[in-house]
CSV table of C-alpha atoms in Angstrom, one decimal:
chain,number,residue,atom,x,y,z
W,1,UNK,CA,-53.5,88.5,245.0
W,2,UNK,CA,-52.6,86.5,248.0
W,3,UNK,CA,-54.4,83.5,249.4
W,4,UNK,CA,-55.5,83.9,252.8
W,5,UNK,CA,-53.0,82.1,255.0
W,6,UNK,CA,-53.6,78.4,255.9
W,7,UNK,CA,-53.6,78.3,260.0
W,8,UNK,CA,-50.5,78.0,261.3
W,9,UNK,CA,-50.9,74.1,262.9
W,10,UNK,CA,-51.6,73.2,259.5
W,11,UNK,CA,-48.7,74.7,258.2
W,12,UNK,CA,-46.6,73.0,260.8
W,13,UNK,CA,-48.1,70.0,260.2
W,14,UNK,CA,-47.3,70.4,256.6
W,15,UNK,CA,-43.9,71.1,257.2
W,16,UNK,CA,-43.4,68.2,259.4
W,17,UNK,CA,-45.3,65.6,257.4
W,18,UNK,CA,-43.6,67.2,254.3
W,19,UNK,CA,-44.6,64.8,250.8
W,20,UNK,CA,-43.0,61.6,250.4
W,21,UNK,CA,-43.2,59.8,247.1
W,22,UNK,CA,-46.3,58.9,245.6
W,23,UNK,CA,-47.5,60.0,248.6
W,24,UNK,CA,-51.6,60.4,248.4
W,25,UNK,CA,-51.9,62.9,250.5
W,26,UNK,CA,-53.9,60.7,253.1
W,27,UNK,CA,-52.6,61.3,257.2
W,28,UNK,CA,-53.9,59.3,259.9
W,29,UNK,CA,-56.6,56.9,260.2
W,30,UNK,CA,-59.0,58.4,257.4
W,31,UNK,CA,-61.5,59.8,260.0
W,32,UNK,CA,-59.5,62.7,259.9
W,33,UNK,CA,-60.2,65.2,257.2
W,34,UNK,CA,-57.9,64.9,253.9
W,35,UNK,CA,-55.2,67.2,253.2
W,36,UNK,CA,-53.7,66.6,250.1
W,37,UNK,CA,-50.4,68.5,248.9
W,38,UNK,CA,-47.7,68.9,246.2
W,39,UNK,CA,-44.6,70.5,248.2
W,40,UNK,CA,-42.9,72.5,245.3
W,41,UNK,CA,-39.0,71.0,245.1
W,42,UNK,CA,-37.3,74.7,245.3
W,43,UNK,CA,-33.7,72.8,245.2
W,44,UNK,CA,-33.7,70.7,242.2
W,45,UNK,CA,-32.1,71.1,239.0
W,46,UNK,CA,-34.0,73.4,236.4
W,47,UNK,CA,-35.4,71.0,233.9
W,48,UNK,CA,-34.3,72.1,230.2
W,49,UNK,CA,-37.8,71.0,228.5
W,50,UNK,CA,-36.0,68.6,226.4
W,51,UNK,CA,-37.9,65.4,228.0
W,52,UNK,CA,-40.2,64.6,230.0
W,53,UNK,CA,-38.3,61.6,231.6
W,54,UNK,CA,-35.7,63.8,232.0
W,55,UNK,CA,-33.6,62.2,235.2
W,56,UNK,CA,-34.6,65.7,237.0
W,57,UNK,CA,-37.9,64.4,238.0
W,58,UNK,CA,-37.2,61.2,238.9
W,59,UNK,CA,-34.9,62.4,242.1
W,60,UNK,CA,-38.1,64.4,243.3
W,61,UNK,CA,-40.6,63.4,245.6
W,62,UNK,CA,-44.4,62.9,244.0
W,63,UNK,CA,-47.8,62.7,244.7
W,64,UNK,CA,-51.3,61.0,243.4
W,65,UNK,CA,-54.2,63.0,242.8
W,66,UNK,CA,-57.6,60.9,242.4
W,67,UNK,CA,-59.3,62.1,239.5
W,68,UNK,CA,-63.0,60.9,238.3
W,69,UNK,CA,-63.2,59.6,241.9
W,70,UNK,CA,-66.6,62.0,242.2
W,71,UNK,CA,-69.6,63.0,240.3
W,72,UNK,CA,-69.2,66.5,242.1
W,73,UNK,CA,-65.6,66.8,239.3
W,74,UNK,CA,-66.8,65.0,236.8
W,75,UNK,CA,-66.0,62.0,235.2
W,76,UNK,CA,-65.1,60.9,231.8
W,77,UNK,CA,-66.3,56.9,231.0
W,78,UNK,CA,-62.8,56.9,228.7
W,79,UNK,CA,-60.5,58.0,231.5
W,80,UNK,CA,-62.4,57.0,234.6
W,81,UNK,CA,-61.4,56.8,238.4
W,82,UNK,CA,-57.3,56.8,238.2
W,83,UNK,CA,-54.8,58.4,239.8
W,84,UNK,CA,-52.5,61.1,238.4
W,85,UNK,CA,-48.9,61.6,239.2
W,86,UNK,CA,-47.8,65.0,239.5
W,87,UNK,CA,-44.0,66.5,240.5
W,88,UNK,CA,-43.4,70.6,241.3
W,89,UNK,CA,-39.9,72.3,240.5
W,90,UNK,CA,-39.7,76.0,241.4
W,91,UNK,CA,-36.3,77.5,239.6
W,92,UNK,CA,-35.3,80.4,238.1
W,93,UNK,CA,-38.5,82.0,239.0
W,94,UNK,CA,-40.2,79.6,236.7
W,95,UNK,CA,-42.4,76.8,237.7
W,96,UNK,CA,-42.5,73.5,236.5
W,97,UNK,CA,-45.3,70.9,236.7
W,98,UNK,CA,-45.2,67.4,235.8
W,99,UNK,CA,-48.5,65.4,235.0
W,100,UNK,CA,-48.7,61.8,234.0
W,101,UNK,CA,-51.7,60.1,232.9
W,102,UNK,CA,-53.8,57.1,231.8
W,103,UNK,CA,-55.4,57.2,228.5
W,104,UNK,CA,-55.4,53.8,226.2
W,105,UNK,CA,-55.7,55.9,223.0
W,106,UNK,CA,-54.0,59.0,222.3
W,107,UNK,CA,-56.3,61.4,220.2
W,108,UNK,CA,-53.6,63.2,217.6
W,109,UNK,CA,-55.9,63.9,214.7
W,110,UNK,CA,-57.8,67.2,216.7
W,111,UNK,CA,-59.3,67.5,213.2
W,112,UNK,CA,-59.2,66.5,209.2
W,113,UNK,CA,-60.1,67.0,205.7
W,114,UNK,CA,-61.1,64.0,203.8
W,115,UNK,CA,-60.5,64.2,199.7
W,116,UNK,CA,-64.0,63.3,198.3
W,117,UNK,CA,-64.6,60.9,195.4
W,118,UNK,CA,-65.1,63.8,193.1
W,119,UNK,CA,-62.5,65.2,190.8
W,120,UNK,CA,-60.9,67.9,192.3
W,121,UNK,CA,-63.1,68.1,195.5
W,122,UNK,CA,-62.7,67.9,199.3
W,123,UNK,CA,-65.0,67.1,202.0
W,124,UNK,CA,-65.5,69.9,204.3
W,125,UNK,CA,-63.2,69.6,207.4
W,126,UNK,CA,-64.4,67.2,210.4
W,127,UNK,CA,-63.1,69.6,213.6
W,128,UNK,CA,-62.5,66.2,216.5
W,129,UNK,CA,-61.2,67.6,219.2
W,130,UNK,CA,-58.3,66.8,221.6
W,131,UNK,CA,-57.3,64.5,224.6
W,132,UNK,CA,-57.1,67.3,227.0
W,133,UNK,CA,-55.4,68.7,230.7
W,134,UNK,CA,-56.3,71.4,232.8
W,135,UNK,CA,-54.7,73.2,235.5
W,136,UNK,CA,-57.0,75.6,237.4
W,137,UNK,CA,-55.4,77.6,240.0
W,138,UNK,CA,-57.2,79.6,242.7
W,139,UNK,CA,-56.8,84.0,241.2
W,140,UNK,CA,-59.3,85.1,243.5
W,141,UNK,CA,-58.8,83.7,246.8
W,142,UNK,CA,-61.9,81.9,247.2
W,143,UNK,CA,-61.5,78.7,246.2
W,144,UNK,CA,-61.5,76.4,242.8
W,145,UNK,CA,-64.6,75.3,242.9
W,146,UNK,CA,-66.4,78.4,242.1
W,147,UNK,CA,-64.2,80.8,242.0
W,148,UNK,CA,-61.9,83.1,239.9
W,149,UNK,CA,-59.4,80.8,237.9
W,150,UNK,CA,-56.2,80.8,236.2
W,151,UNK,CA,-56.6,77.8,233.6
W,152,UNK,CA,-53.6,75.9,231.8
W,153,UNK,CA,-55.4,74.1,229.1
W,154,UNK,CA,-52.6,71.3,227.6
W,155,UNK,CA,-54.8,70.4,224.1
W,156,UNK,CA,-53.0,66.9,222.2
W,157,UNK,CA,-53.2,68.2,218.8
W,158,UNK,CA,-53.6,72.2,218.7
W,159,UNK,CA,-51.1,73.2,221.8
W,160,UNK,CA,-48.9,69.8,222.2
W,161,UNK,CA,-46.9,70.2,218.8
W,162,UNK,CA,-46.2,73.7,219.4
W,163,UNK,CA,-44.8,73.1,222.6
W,164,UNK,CA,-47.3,75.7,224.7
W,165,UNK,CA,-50.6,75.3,226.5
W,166,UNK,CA,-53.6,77.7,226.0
W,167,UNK,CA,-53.9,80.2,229.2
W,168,UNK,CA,-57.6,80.8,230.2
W,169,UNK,CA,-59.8,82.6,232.7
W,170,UNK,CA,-62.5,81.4,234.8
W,171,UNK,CA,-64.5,84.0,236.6
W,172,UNK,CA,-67.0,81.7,238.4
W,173,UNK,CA,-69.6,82.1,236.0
W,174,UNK,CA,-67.9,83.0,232.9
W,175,UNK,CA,-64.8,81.3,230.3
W,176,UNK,CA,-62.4,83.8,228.6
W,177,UNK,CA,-59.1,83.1,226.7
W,178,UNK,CA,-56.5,85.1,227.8
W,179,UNK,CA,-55.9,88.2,225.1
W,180,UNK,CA,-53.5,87.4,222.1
W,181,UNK,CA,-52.1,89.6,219.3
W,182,UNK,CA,-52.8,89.2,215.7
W,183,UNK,CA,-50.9,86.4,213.9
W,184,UNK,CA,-49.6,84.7,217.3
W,185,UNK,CA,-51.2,81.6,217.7
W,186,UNK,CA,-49.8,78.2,217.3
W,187,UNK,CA,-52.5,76.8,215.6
W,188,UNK,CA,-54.6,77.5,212.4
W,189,UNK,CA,-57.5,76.2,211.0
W,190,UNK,CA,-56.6,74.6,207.8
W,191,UNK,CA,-59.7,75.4,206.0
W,192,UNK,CA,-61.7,78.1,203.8
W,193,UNK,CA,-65.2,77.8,203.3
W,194,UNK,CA,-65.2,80.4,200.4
W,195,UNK,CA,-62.9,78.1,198.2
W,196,UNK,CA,-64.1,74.9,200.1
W,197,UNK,CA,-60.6,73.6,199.7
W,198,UNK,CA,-57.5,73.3,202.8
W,199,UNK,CA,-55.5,76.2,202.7
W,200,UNK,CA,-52.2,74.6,203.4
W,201,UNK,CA,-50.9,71.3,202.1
W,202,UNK,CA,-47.1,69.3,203.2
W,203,UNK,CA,-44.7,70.5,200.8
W,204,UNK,CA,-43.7,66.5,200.3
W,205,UNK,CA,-47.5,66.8,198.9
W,206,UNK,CA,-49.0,63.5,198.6
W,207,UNK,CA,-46.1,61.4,200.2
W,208,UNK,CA,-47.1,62.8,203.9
W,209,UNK,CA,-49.4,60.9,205.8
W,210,UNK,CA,-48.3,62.5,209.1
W,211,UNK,CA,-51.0,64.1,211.5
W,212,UNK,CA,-49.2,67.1,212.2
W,213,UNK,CA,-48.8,69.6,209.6
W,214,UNK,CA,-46.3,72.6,210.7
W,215,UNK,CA,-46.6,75.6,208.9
W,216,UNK,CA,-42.5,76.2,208.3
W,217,UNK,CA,-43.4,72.6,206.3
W,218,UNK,CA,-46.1,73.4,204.1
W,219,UNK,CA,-47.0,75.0,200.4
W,220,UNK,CA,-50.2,76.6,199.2
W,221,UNK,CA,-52.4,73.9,198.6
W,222,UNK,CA,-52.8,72.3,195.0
W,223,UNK,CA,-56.1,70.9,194.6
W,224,UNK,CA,-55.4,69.4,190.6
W,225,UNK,CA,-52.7,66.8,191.9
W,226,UNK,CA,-53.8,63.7,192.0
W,227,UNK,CA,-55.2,63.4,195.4
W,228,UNK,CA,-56.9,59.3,195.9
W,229,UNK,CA,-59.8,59.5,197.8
W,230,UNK,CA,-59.7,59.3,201.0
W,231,UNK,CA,-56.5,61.4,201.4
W,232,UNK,CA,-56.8,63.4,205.0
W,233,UNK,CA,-55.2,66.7,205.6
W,234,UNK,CA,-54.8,67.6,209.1
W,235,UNK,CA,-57.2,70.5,210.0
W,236,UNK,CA,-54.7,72.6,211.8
W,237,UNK,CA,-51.6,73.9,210.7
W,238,UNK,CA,-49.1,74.1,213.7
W,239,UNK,CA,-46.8,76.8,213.8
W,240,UNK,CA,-44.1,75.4,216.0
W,241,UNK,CA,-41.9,78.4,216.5
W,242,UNK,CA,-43.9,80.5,218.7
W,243,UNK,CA,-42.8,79.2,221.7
W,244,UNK,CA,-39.2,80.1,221.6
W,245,UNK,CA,-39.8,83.7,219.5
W,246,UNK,CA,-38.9,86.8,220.9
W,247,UNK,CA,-42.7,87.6,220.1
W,248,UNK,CA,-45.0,85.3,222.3
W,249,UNK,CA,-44.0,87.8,225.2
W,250,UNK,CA,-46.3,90.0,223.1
W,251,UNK,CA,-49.7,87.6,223.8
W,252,UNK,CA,-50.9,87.1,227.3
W,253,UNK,CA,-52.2,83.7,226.0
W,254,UNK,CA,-49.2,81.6,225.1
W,255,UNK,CA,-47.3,82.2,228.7
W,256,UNK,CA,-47.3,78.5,229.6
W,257,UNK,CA,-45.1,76.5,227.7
W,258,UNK,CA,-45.4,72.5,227.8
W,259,UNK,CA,-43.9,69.4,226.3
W,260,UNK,CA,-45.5,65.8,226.8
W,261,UNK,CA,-45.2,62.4,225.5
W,262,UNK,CA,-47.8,59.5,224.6
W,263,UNK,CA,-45.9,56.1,225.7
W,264,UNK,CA,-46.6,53.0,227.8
W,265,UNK,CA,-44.6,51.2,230.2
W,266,UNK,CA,-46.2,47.7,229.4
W,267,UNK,CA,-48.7,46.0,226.6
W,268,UNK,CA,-52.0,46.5,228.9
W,269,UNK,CA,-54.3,49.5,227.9
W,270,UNK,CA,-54.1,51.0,231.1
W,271,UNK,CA,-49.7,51.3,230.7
W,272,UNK,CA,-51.0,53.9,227.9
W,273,UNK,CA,-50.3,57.5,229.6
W,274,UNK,CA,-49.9,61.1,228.6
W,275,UNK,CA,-46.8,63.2,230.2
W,276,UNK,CA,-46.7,66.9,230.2
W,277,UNK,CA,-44.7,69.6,231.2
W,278,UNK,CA,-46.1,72.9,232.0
W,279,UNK,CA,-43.6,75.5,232.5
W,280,UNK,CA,-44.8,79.8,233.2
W,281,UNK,CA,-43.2,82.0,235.6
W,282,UNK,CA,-44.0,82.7,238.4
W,283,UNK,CA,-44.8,86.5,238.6
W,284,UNK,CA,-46.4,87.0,234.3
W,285,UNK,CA,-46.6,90.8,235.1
W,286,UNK,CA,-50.4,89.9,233.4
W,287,UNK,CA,-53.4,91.3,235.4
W,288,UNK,CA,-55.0,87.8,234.2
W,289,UNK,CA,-52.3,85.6,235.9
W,290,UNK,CA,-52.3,84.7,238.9
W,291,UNK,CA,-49.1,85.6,240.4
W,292,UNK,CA,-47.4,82.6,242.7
W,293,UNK,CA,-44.2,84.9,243.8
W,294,UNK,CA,-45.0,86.1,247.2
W,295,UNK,CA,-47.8,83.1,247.3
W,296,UNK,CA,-46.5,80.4,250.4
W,297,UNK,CA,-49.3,78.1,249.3
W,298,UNK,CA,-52.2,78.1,245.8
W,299,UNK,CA,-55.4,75.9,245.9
W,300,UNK,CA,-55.5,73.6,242.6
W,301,UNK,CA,-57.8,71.7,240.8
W,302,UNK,CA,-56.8,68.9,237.4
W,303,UNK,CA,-58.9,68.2,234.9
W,304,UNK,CA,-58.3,65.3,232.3
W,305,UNK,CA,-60.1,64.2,229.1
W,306,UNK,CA,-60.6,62.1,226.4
W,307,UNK,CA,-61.0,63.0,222.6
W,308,UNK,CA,-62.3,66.8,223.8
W,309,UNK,CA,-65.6,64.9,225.6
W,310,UNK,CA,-67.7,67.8,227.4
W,311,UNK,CA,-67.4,64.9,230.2
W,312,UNK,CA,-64.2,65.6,232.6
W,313,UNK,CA,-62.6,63.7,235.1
W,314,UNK,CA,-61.8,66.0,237.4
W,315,UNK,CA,-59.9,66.2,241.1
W,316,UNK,CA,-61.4,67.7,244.3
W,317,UNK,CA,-59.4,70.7,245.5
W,318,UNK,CA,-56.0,70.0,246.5
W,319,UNK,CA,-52.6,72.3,247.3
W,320,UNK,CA,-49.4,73.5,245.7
W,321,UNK,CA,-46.9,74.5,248.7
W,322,UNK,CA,-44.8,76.5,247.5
């Protein structure tokens, strides 16, 4: 469904002013109202998802968007007021989105299993949750505040290591995952409360400390080794191979593919960021997509948080120009 078309002077004025780098989407004096804008880059080279600093984004203009700035979006006391960095790529009727971040502590353990003292005994799993990133674009026409929304939801520990973010609905009142077929979903809960006991365990058994556990890398869990105490298990099992199978066109949940990166650029906290990548196409063919083919502009919201805190620090409404 088409947005209803921004006035033409805006337009113009769009097209004039056009986005320069790290631009904040501030014009004039500030007693003007704020327009603020990410001009899609419709002549770049199509990223290969092999990096996020791939040098692709670097030649591209970008913009700030001021997140946690306002109660009205939320904020979460982790993440606070910052800015985040975002770039656009439209190619090969694909679009690409670039997000950077600040978080001083990457949450990668979205959830455990702890070996109890006793013999042959596990604690039940502790289900943490993720650092998080949302995308919500307008799918109605009437806005991102209360709306209809198409939601990208970017999860740290479920979604990052299988290369995809979770596609969602937001109806204004209601939340609904998109639909997914049986056995398609990149991550599993790695526990059975009938046996008590983690399904899955690392195939290099008690030599992996790691807190990803990928399915292709696992073995039926053997609870009479000789855990220690203490021993976590992830609580998901990844399976890392949906994204590129000839099968995730089958789930209308696992159309946004993302990679992303926890670095810093410095020793201070606040050089800690995220990166991600969303990629989907433009035009899904899904009736819960938003389709951004014939669209010249989409009203956007971002959402960031910290360790999956209810709290979100979130961005007023802003534009993707297409």
């Amino acid at each position: 469904m088409k947005k209803p078309i921004l006035p033409l002077y805006i337009l113009l004025a769009l097209l004039i002013t056009g986005c320069s780098s790290d631009d904040n989407g501030t014009d004039g004096d500030g007693d003007e109202p704020t327009i603020v804008r990410l001009v899609v880059d419709s002549e770049a080279t199509k990223p290969t998802l092999g990096n996020v600093n791939e040098a692709v984004w670097f030649t591209i203009d970008s913009m700030k968007v001021e997140i946690g700035g306002s109660s009205t979006y939320g904020i979460n006391p982790n993440l606070g007021k910052q800015d985040v960095t975002l770039r656009a790529i439209e190619a090969s009727d694909t679009l690409y989105l670039w997000a950077r971040w600040h978080d001083a502590t990457a949450n990668i353990w979205g959830g455990y299993i702890v070996k109890s003292s006793l013999e042959h005994e596990w604690d039940s799993a502790t289900y943490t949750y993720d650092d998080q990133f949302f995308v919500l674009l307008d799918a109605g026409g009437d806005g991102v505040e209360t709306g209809k929304m198409d939601v990208w939801n970017w999860m740290s520990s479920r979604t990052a290591p299988g290369f995809l973010a979770q596609d969602e609905s937001w109806n204004g009142t209601v939340h609904t995952l998109d639909t997914v077929q049986p056995n398609i979903n990149p991550y599993r809960r790695n526990w059975s409360n009938l046996m008590q006991k983690p399904f899955w365990m690392h195939r290099d058994t008690l030599d992996y400390t790691g807190s990803v556990l990928y399915l292709e890398d696992t073995v039926e869990m053997n609870v009479f080794l000789n855990w220690p105490a203490g021993y976590k298990l992830p609580g998901y099992a990844i399976d890392s191979t949906i994204h590129s199978s000839a099968t995730r066109g089958e789930s209308s949940r696992w159309d946004v593919v993302a990679i992303s990166k926890y670095d810093s650029t410095g020793l201070d906290a606040s050089d800690y960021t995220w990166t991600v990548v969303f990629a989907r196409a433009m035009n899904t063919g899904r009736g819960d997509d938003v389709s951004l083919t014939s669209l010249d502009s989409i009203e956007v919201r971002i959402e960031a948080t910290h360790n999956g805190s209810d709290s979100h620090s979130g961005s007023a409404p802003f534009w993707i120009i297409f």
